[in-house]
Coordinates of C-alpha atoms in Angstrom, one line a residue:
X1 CA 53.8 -14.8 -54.9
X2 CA 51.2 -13.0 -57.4
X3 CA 53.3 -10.1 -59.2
X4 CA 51.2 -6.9 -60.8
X5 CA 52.3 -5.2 -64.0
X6 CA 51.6 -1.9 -61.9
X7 CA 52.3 -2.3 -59.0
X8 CA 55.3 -5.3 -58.7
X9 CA 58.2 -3.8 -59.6
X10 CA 60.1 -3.5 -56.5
X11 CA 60.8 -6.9 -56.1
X12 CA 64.2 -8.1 -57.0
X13 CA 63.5 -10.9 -58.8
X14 CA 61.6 -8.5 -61.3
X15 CA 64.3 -6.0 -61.2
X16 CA 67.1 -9.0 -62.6
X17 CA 64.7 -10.3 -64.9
X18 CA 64.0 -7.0 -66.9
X19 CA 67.1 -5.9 -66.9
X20 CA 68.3 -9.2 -68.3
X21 CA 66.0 -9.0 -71.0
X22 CA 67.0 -5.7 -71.4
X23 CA 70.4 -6.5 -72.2
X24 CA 69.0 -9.3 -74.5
X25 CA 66.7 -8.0 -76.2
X26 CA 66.0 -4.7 -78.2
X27 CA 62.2 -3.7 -76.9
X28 CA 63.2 -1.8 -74.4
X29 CA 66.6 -0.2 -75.8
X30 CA 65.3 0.6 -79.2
X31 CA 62.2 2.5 -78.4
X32 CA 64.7 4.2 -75.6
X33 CA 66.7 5.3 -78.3
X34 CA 63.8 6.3 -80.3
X35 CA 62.7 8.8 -77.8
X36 CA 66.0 10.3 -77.3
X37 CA 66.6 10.9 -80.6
X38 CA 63.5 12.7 -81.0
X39 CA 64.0 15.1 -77.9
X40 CA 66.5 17.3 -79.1
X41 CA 68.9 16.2 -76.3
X42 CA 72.1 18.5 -77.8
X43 CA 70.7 21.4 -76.1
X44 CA 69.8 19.6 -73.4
X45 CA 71.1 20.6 -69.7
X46 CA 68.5 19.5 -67.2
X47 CA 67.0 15.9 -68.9
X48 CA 64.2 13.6 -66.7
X49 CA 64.1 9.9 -67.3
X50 CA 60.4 9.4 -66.1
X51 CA 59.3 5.7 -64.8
X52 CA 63.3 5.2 -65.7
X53 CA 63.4 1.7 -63.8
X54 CA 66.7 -0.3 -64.1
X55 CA 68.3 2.3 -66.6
X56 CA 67.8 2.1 -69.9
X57 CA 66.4 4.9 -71.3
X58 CA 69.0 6.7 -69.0
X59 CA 71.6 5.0 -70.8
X60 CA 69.9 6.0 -74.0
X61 CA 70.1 9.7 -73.2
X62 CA 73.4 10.2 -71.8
X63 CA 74.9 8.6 -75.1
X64 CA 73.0 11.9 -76.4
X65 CA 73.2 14.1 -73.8
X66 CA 76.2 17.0 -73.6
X67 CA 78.8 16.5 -71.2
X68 CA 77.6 19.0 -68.8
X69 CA 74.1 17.6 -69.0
X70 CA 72.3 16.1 -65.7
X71 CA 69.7 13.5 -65.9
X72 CA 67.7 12.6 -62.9
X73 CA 65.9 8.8 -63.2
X74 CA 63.2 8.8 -61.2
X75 CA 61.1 5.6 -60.2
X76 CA 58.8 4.3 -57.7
X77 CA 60.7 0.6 -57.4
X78 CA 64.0 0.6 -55.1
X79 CA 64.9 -2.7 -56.5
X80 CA 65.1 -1.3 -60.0
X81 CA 67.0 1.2 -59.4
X82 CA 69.5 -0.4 -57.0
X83 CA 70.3 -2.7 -59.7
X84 CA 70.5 0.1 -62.2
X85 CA 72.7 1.7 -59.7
X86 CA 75.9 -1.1 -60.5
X87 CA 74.9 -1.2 -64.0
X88 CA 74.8 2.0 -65.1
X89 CA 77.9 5.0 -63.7
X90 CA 77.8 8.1 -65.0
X91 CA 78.5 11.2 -63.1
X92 CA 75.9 13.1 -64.8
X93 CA 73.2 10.7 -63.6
X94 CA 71.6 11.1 -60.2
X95 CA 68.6 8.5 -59.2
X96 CA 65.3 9.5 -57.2
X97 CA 63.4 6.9 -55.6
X98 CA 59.8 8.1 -56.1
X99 CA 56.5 8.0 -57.7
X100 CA 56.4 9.9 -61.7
X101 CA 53.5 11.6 -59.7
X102 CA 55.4 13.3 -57.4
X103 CA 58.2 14.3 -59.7
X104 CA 57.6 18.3 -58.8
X105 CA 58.3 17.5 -55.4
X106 CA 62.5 16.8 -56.3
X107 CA 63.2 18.7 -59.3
X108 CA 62.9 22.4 -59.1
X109 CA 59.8 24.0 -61.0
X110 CA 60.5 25.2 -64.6
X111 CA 64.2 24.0 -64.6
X112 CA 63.9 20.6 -67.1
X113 CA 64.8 20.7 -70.3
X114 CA 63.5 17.5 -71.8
X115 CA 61.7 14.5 -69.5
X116 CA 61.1 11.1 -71.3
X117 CA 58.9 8.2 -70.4
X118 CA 59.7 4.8 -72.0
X119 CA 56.5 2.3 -72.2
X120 CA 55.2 3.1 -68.6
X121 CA 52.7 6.4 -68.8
X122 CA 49.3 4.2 -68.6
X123 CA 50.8 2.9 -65.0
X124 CA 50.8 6.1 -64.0
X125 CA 47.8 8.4 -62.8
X126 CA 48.3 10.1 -66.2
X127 CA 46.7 13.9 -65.2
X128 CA 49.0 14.3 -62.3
X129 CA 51.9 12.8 -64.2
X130 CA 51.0 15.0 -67.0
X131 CA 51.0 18.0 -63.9
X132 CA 54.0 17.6 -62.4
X133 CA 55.5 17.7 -65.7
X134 CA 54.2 21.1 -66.9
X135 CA 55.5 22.6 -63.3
X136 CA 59.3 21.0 -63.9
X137 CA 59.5 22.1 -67.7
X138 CA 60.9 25.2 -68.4
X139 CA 59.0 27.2 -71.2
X140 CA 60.1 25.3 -74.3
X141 CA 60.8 22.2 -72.7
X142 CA 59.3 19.0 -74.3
X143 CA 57.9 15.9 -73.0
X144 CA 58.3 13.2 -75.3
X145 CA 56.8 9.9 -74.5
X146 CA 55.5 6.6 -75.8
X147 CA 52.1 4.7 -75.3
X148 CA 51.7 0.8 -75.9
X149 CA 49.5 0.1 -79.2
X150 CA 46.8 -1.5 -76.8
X151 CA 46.2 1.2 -74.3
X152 CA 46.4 4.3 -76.7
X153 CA 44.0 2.2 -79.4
X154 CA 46.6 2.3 -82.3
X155 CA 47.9 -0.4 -84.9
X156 CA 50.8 -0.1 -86.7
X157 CA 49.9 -1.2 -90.5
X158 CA 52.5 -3.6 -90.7
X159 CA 51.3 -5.2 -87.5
X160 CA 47.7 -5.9 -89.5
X161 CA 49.2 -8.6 -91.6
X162 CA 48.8 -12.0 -89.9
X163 CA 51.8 -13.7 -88.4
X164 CA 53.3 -16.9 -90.3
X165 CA 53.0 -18.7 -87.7
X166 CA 50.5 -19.3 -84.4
X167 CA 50.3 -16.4 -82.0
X168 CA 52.4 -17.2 -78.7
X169 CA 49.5 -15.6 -76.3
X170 CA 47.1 -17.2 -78.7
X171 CA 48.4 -20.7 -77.1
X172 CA 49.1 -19.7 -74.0
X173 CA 45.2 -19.0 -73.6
X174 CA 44.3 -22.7 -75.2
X175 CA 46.7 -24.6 -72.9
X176 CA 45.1 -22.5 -69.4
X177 CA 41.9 -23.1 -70.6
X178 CA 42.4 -26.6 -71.8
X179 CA 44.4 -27.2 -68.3
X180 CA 43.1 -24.7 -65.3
X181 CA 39.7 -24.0 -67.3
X182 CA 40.7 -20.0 -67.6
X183 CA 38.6 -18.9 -69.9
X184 CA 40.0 -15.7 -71.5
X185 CA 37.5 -12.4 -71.4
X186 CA 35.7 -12.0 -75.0
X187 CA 34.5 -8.4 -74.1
X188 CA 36.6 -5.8 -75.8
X189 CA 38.6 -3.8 -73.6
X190 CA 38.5 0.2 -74.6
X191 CA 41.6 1.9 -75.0
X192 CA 42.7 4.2 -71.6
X193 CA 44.9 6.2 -73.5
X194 CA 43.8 7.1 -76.9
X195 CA 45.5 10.1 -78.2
X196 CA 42.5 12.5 -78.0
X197 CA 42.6 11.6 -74.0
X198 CA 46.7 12.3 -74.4
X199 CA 46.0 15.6 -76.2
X200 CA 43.0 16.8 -73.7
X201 CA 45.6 15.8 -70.6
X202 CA 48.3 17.9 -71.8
X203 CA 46.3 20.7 -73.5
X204 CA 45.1 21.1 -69.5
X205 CA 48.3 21.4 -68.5
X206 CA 49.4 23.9 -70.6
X207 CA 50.8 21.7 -73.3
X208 CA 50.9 21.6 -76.7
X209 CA 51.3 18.6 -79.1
X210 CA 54.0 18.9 -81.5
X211 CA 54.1 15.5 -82.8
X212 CA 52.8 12.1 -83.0
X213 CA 53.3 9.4 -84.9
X214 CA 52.1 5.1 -85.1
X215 CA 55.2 3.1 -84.7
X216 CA 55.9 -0.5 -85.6
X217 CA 58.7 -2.7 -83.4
X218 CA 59.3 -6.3 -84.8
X219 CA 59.0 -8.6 -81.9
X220 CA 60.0 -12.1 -82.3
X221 CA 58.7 -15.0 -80.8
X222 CA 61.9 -15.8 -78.5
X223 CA 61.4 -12.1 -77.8
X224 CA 57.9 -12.3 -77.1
X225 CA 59.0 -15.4 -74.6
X226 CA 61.1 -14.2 -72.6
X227 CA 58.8 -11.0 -71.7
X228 CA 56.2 -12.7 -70.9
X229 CA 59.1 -14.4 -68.7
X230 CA 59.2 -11.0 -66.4
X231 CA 57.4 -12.0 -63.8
X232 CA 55.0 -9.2 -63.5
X233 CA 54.4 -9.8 -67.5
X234 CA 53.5 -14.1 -66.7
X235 CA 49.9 -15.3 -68.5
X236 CA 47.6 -16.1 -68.3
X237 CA 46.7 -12.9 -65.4
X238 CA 44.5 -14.6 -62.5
X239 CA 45.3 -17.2 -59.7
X240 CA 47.9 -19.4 -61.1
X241 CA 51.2 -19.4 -59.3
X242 CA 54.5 -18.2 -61.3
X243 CA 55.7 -21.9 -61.7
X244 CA 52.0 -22.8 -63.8
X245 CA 53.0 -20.2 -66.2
X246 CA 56.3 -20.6 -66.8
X247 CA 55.1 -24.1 -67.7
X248 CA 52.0 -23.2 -69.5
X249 CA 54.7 -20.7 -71.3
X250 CA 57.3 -23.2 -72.1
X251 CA 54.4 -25.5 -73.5
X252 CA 53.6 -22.9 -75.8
X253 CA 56.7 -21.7 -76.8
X254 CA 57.6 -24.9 -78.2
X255 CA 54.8 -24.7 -80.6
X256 CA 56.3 -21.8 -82.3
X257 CA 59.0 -21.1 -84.7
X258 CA 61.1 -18.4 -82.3
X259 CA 62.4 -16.9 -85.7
X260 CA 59.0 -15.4 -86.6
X261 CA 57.7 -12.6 -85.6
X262 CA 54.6 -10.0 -85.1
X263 CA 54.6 -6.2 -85.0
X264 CA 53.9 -4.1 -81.4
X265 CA 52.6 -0.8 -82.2
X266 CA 53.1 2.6 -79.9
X267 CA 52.0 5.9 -80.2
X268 CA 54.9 8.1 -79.7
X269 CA 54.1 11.9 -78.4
X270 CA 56.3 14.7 -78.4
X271 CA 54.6 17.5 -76.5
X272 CA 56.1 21.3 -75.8
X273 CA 55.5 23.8 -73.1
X274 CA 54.6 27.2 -75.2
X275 CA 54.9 29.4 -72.0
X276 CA 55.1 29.2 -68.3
X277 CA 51.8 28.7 -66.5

């Protein structure tokens, strides 16, 4: 089966594996937690968990969220959220099984206080995201999000210094080359989401940028392992079947110290809607 980091997510096998790592792992809960505690969630009585998958940044939020506060998760993946559904009960949590583009279309217009989106906005068609946001926020609600280092074009300075040790995709690219001949593309990829794009998007909209900031997440190698064990996140991308990269991944692995560790950058947004439009 050939598994897309877009488009794969309803698949159960996905849905366990993430939210194993999930529970293993900080990436995911920590830059959850950093988003909540930046949305002013106190306040907060109608919160949106954008893209909110298995539950995570759900969980995040109702540890901040007043008791009479109700979060919706929305996401596009039913296995996600059915496994979310026994991991995570909390009355004030209700699940919507749709696409972040179509969020307008379940919550009623100008009635959200605060919607999040943890480390999924680039799989999104960002301008109608960005859209259906504006027409769910009430005037002064805030959309506070994140974007991966790669796709908004930012680097954390701490993730400039080199690693102690050999880069884990860096190996994974020798062994598929050296094995299946997959030659990795040299061509520089642009960024999609750099944050003059971010700004244009949401000044469109009727949004206003009220913070931004460069983040840095230590990611260790064992970390870094069993991500790229998700199986919409195996490499090398291309033809080779799940089973070739988990061994071309174990290979690899084992050439690595699992103690050390890089730095993955994110640009983190926090956007407010001045007025209704």
């Amino acid at each position: 089966m050939e598994y897309d980091a877009v488009t794969g997510w309803d698949d159960d096998a996905t849905a366990e594996a993430y939210a194993a790592f999930a529970r293993a792992h900080p990436m995911y809960s920590a830059s959850s937690r950093d988003l909540a505690a930046r949305a002013s969630l106190a306040d907060s009585r109608r919160i949106v968990d954008l893209c909110g998958g298995t539950g995570t940044t759900a969980e995040a939020i109702l540890a901040l969220a007043p008791p009479n506060a109700t979060v919706v998760s929305l996401d596009s993946s039913a296995a996600m959220q059915r496994l979310g559904r026994r991991l995570l009960d909390d009355s004030r949590l209700t699940w919507v099984n749709a696409p972040a583009e179509e969020l307008a279309e379940y919550v009623p217009a100008r009635s959200v206080d605060v919607v999040l989106c943890n480390s999924a906005l680039w799989k999104t068609d960002v301008a109608a995201v960005v859209t259906a946001v504006r027409r769910v926020l009430r005037p002064g609600g805030r959309f506070v999000f994140n974007i991966g280092g790669a796709f908004a074009g930012v680097t954390h300075p701490d993730a400039q210094i080199p690693p102690p040790g050999p880069s884990l995709s860096g190996l994974i690219e020798q062994i598929a080359a050296r094995d299946y001949g997959i030659v990795p593309p040299t061509a520089a990829v642009p960024a999609k989401l750099p944050l003059s794009v971010v700004t244009g998007l949401l000044a469109d909209a009727g949004l206003h940028v009220v913070a931004t900031e460069v983040t840095g997440q230590r990611t260790t190698i064992a970390e870094r392992a069993a991500w790229l064990s998700i199986p919409v996140f195996a490499h090398p991308e291309g033809a080779l079947s799940h089973e070739q990269k988990m061994a071309i991944l174990a290979e690899a692995t084992a050439q690595t110290v699992l103690d050390d560790f890089t730095i993955t950058s994110w640009l983190v947004v926090v956007a407010e809607l001045l007025e209704a439009v």
